[in-house]
Amino acid sequence: MDNVITVRELRVRSRDKTLVGPVSFDVGQGSTTGLCGPSGAGKSTILRALVELLPNGLTRDGELQVLDRTIAPGKGDADLRAKIVLVPQVPVVFGGSILDNALFGLRHVLRASQGVLKERAEKALEEAGLWKEVADRLDSPAQNLSAGQRQRLCLARALALEPAGLLLDEPTSALDERSRDKVEQSIAALHGRRAVLLVSHDPSQVERLCDTTVNLDQPVAASPAAAVG
Amino acid sequence: MTTETLTRPPVAPDTGGRPRPSKWIWTWLYAGAFAVAALLLVVVGYLGAGIAGGHVDWMELLTESAWSPTNSVFGGLAMIYGTAVVCALALVIAVPVSWGAAVALSEYLPPRLARPLRMCVELLAAVPSIVYGLIGIMVLRPVISKIADVPGGDSLAAAGIVLAVMITPTIVAVSVDALTAVPDRVREAAYSLGLTRREVVRSAVLPPARSGMRAAVLLGLARALGEAIAVFLVVGRADGRLPTSFGEFLDSLSHPGQTLTTKLAGPEPVLAGTSGPYFAAICGLGLVLLALVAAATVWGTRGRDRGAASERPLKFRGTARLRQQRDRLVMTLRLGALLLPSLLLVGMLALLVTRGSSAFDPSFWFTSATGAAGGGVRDQIVGTVLLIATTGILALPLGFGAGILIGIHASERTARVLQTVTVILGGAPTILLGLAGFVILSTTMGWGRSWLAGAIVLVPVVVPVIALTTSARVRSIPAELTESAMSLGLTRAQYVRSVVVPYTWPATITGLLLGLARAAGETAPLLFTATVFFGAPMVPSGIVESPVQALPTHIFTLSQDSGDPQAVTQAWGSAMVLVLITAVLLSAAVALRNRFEGERWTT
């Protein structure tokens, strides 16, 4: 099986010291890989290192390969981010309707008619397990959705890009049990179709969803607050 | 081992009353709020009384262009035209540059660079307008006169450019505030969907920031509309004719004109007396001006919370390569836009430091002026400090009271009304404050030129700044803090005294310093009420007919005599001193803000 993401000896450092790593892992086509560790171990930081969204002042070194492309540190670009899509921990809903949100990334990267775009959005919403709940109100403001629905909308927005891989950062940490189950169902449904790297602090969740697990043990003093400059 | 029984000291019997009920707090808060409303009423009231005292032909005032007091013809259209042209020109130049620079500052520059630059922009926004006027008269006029072949260079275009330079820092500063208020996770979410930087800015950052950036422009416009002094120095003040064709319109740009504010800042209000049709027409012009400024201010500060729900659907915009090229092009444009204000900053500093070098000679600070334009400016510095200190003492309790009342919502409606009144008062053209002071304090009450009149006239400049910073701080009190205090059984008054005041006062002091920095540079209100150019004692004795000398009016008088090299040197030196005083006040305010309100300069 081909790897979608290959990471070797990846480190995240500030100017004078190594904050995270070194870590090495692969995420295979269609597999779900868990990234576990205590709070502050640098799980979120690693996800951001993969798509070049590290907070200011932090840099990555080590080897990173996405599909057949080797990404040198600092060379990640918009194309990379459209191939492996990060879904942040706190769902961000942009202004505008549910449909606007589902198409937020896609309409920037795909030249297509409104009809085709809408079809892709519907498919993505279905894949994220949100379609049934919003099918009749695609044009209503997305701000009105519940927390669990927002998280799945963010997932749908990422899936609409038909990415090779998804980076999920604690997707259920802010949700109640019922919403968590729904999001977990959506993630489980991705198995076999998309490469998923799932960050979680909950071992049982990793057990339920993942084929392989990467453990980060040493806590480090990285602040997870991401700032994009 | 012996066991001692520990006895508690006897507790005083419960008297049943509340300790320190602090009811007086309400009196104070309502006094502050009442003062704000009263100040605005006085300004509007004196204009209204003036209009009522003589017959104003509004049709003539708004549609005729001829202004000739000797023939009792009072048409204000040429002045309204002048104001419109000057402000439109200022906006056309300032808005694209400012918005580009603001986006560059908040989205493109690394925080290491953006932080100090943002601070410089805020400092630049507080530079007294008299300094911009001085630069206009000394630097811009000669250039215009060479290009457009106008003797002297006084023109509507010069006034528009000076205003553009003046409002650019304001628009940049407020726009950057709006942009940095967009949380970083919104940017991250957009980047992680594969958008380029330009697309992230356009689709994710600008929509929520747009209303704040529009407000920035309206605040800039309000400042441009109400500015009297900087325009006065370069516009030429010729009661012009209206253009009837596009060619004439272009031609009118390079010729002297008149605006509403310059008419009011000229000698005419003093000549017009305090009643009769002439005075009524002047008051009519003032009311038109106030209405314009109030409209811009209110429009600019309302509805910030309206989300950008009605976003136009974006269509796909090209291949990957095209997207990248576009991204680079836009980045170049925006960084280029940032270059202009930066150059402006460097240029202004260079001008002030080289030409105002006399300010670095201690004797300039500590000797009094000799002759028309020699010696130092000791008396002017003392006068300015006296004025703003008195203003601060008068304004602090009023602004604090009003601000807290707005913040804690006596009722939702009072708060809204009061906030609007405060905002309008803050935007009121200072020339109108000066005229109100002249009519009420100097003439009617017979104070003549008096330092106290000057200080009182500056109070409405400072009070809104204090009130608005205070109320913003009150609103940021965490809900849990309020909830815990109230659930421990405090009354509202006790809550104000024990929670709100201790939490808020640093912001109030910041507001005071910011307000005083603004007041220190005000020229227009002092001209008729408080200052003379020469011959006042260093410290006035008494109130009636006891003027002072002050830095802004000193610069104003000197810069009108731009042919005399000695006066020019003196003017630049005084400008440098004034800028230094403002900068000290402002840095103190910024330091306080950062100390007490946490790190604010984050990008």
mmCIF file of C-alpha atoms in Angstrom, chain A residues 86-219:
data_model
loop_
_atom_site.group_PDB
_atom_site.id
_atom_site.type_symbol
_atom_site.label_atom_id
_atom_site.label_comp_id
_atom_site.label_asym_id
_atom_site.label_seq_id
_atom_site.Cartn_x
_atom_site.Cartn_y
_atom_site.Cartn_z
ATOM 1 C CA LEU A 86 -6.099 20.186 8.365
ATOM 2 C CA VAL A 87 -9.359 20.350 10.312
ATOM 3 C CA PRO A 88 -8.634 22.479 13.403
ATOM 4 C CA GLN A 89 -9.822 21.565 16.858
ATOM 5 C CA VAL A 90 -12.224 24.470 17.288
ATOM 6 C CA PRO A 91 -14.647 24.543 14.371
ATOM 7 C CA VAL A 92 -14.472 27.830 12.483
ATOM 8 C CA VAL A 93 -17.598 28.783 10.608
ATOM 9 C CA PHE A 94 -17.225 31.546 8.049
ATOM 10 C CA GLY A 95 -19.920 34.111 7.366
ATOM 11 C CA GLY A 96 -22.526 33.095 4.826
ATOM 12 C CA SER A 97 -24.722 30.052 4.311
ATOM 13 C CA ILE A 98 -24.075 26.384 4.943
ATOM 14 C CA LEU A 99 -23.476 25.900 1.237
ATOM 15 C CA ASP A 100 -21.021 28.818 1.149
ATOM 16 C CA ASN A 101 -19.106 27.155 3.939
ATOM 17 C CA ALA A 102 -19.088 23.749 2.334
ATOM 18 C CA LEU A 103 -17.671 25.314 -0.836
ATOM 19 C CA PHE A 104 -15.307 27.692 0.914
ATOM 20 C CA GLY A 105 -12.126 25.912 -0.172
ATOM 21 C CA LEU A 106 -13.358 24.224 -3.319
ATOM 22 C CA ARG A 107 -14.489 27.315 -5.173
ATOM 23 C CA HIS A 108 -10.942 28.585 -4.940
ATOM 24 C CA VAL A 109 -9.288 25.509 -6.367
ATOM 25 C CA LEU A 110 -11.719 24.077 -8.913
ATOM 26 C CA ARG A 111 -12.927 25.696 -12.089
ATOM 27 C CA ALA A 112 -16.483 24.452 -12.453
ATOM 28 C CA SER A 113 -20.054 25.594 -12.872
ATOM 29 C CA GLN A 114 -22.247 26.342 -9.873
ATOM 30 C CA GLY A 115 -24.104 23.090 -10.528
ATOM 31 C CA VAL A 116 -20.991 20.946 -10.361
ATOM 32 C CA LEU A 117 -19.782 22.770 -7.266
ATOM 33 C CA LYS A 118 -23.093 22.221 -5.557
ATOM 34 C CA GLU A 119 -23.006 18.544 -6.416
ATOM 35 C CA ARG A 120 -19.561 18.231 -4.851
ATOM 36 C CA ALA A 121 -20.773 20.046 -1.746
ATOM 37 C CA GLU A 122 -23.719 17.693 -1.383
ATOM 38 C CA LYS A 123 -21.475 14.691 -1.742
ATOM 39 C CA ALA A 124 -19.095 16.049 0.877
ATOM 40 C CA LEU A 125 -21.887 16.834 3.296
ATOM 41 C CA GLU A 126 -23.147 13.304 2.856
ATOM 42 C CA GLU A 127 -19.694 11.875 3.444
ATOM 43 C CA ALA A 128 -19.409 13.917 6.632
ATOM 44 C CA GLY A 129 -22.772 12.646 7.829
ATOM 45 C CA LEU A 130 -24.399 16.046 7.828
ATOM 46 C CA TRP A 131 -26.487 15.906 4.682
ATOM 47 C CA LYS A 132 -29.698 14.616 6.239
ATOM 48 C CA GLU A 133 -29.723 17.357 8.840
ATOM 49 C CA VAL A 134 -29.132 20.296 6.521
ATOM 50 C CA ALA A 135 -30.485 19.212 3.146
ATOM 51 C CA ASP A 136 -33.512 21.485 3.422
ATOM 52 C CA ARG A 137 -31.669 24.585 4.590
ATOM 53 C CA LEU A 138 -28.452 24.831 2.620
ATOM 54 C CA ASP A 139 -28.969 28.561 2.163
ATOM 55 C CA SER A 140 -29.539 29.420 5.797
ATOM 56 C CA PRO A 141 -26.688 30.944 7.819
ATOM 57 C CA ALA A 142 -24.132 28.419 9.013
ATOM 58 C CA GLN A 143 -23.745 30.272 12.290
ATOM 59 C CA ASN A 144 -26.989 28.682 13.506
ATOM 60 C CA LEU A 145 -25.614 25.123 13.538
ATOM 61 C CA SER A 146 -24.895 23.282 16.773
ATOM 62 C CA ALA A 147 -21.340 22.553 17.886
ATOM 63 C CA GLY A 148 -21.414 18.970 16.608
ATOM 64 C CA GLN A 149 -22.884 20.060 13.278
ATOM 65 C CA ARG A 150 -20.248 22.750 12.938
ATOM 66 C CA GLN A 151 -17.504 20.196 13.439
ATOM 67 C CA ARG A 152 -19.000 18.008 10.729
ATOM 68 C CA LEU A 153 -19.417 21.037 8.475
ATOM 69 C CA CYS A 154 -15.704 21.691 8.847
ATOM 70 C CA LEU A 155 -15.105 18.054 7.942
ATOM 71 C CA ALA A 156 -17.374 18.368 4.909
ATOM 72 C CA ARG A 157 -15.598 21.524 3.815
ATOM 73 C CA ALA A 158 -12.331 19.593 3.858
ATOM 74 C CA LEU A 159 -13.824 16.564 2.107
ATOM 75 C CA ALA A 160 -15.234 18.729 -0.667
ATOM 76 C CA LEU A 161 -11.662 19.267 -1.821
ATOM 77 C CA GLU A 162 -11.381 15.472 -2.264
ATOM 78 C CA PRO A 163 -8.061 15.506 -0.473
ATOM 79 C CA ALA A 164 -5.655 12.591 -0.337
ATOM 80 C CA GLY A 165 -5.357 12.946 3.408
ATOM 81 C CA LEU A 166 -7.115 14.548 6.353
ATOM 82 C CA LEU A 167 -5.454 15.836 9.495
ATOM 83 C CA LEU A 168 -8.018 15.869 12.297
ATOM 84 C CA ASP A 169 -7.032 17.798 15.415
ATOM 85 C CA GLU A 170 -9.016 16.530 18.416
ATOM 86 C CA PRO A 171 -12.255 16.608 16.433
ATOM 87 C CA THR A 172 -14.469 15.612 19.348
ATOM 88 C CA SER A 173 -12.862 17.350 22.306
ATOM 89 C CA ALA A 174 -15.459 20.085 22.587
ATOM 90 C CA LEU A 175 -18.524 17.919 21.990
ATOM 91 C CA ASP A 176 -21.075 16.124 24.129
ATOM 92 C CA GLU A 177 -21.436 12.367 23.913
ATOM 93 C CA ARG A 178 -24.099 12.248 21.228
ATOM 94 C CA SER A 179 -22.385 14.679 18.896
ATOM 95 C CA ARG A 180 -19.140 12.854 19.522
ATOM 96 C CA ASP A 181 -20.657 9.581 18.395
ATOM 97 C CA LYS A 182 -21.927 11.171 15.214
ATOM 98 C CA VAL A 183 -18.546 12.697 14.403
ATOM 99 C CA GLU A 184 -16.875 9.385 15.173
ATOM 100 C CA GLN A 185 -19.270 7.613 12.798
ATOM 101 C CA SER A 186 -18.336 10.081 10.092
ATOM 102 C CA ILE A 187 -14.642 9.478 10.707
ATOM 103 C CA ALA A 188 -15.102 5.724 10.739
ATOM 104 C CA ALA A 189 -16.897 5.987 7.404
ATOM 105 C CA LEU A 190 -13.760 7.514 5.882
ATOM 106 C CA HIS A 191 -11.804 4.366 6.606
ATOM 107 C CA GLY A 192 -10.585 2.699 3.448
ATOM 108 C CA ARG A 193 -11.215 5.775 1.329
ATOM 109 C CA ARG A 194 -9.073 8.528 2.759
ATOM 110 C CA ALA A 195 -5.829 8.630 4.668
ATOM 111 C CA VAL A 196 -6.595 10.097 8.078
ATOM 112 C CA LEU A 197 -4.216 11.299 10.764
ATOM 113 C CA LEU A 198 -6.222 11.666 13.941
ATOM 114 C CA VAL A 199 -4.923 13.526 16.954
ATOM 115 C CA SER A 200 -6.588 12.530 20.189
ATOM 116 C CA HIS A 201 -5.877 12.465 23.873
ATOM 117 C CA ASP A 202 -8.488 9.769 24.400
ATOM 118 C CA PRO A 203 -6.922 6.275 24.075
ATOM 119 C CA SER A 204 -10.288 4.578 23.739
ATOM 120 C CA GLN A 205 -11.189 6.764 20.789
ATOM 121 C CA VAL A 206 -7.925 5.865 19.069
ATOM 122 C CA GLU A 207 -8.662 2.226 19.820
ATOM 123 C CA ARG A 208 -12.087 2.525 18.197
ATOM 124 C CA LEU A 209 -11.032 4.366 15.062
ATOM 125 C CA CYS A 210 -7.391 3.761 14.191
ATOM 126 C CA ASP A 211 -5.373 0.960 12.577
ATOM 127 C CA THR A 212 -2.026 2.185 13.807
ATOM 128 C CA THR A 213 -0.955 4.485 16.583
ATOM 129 C CA VAL A 214 1.953 6.857 17.034
ATOM 130 C CA ASN A 215 2.723 7.740 20.631
ATOM 131 C CA LEU A 216 4.311 10.985 21.679
ATOM 132 C CA ASP A 217 5.549 10.717 25.205
ATOM 133 C CA GLN A 218 7.817 13.562 26.161
ATOM 134 C CA PRO A 219 5.819 16.627 27.013
#
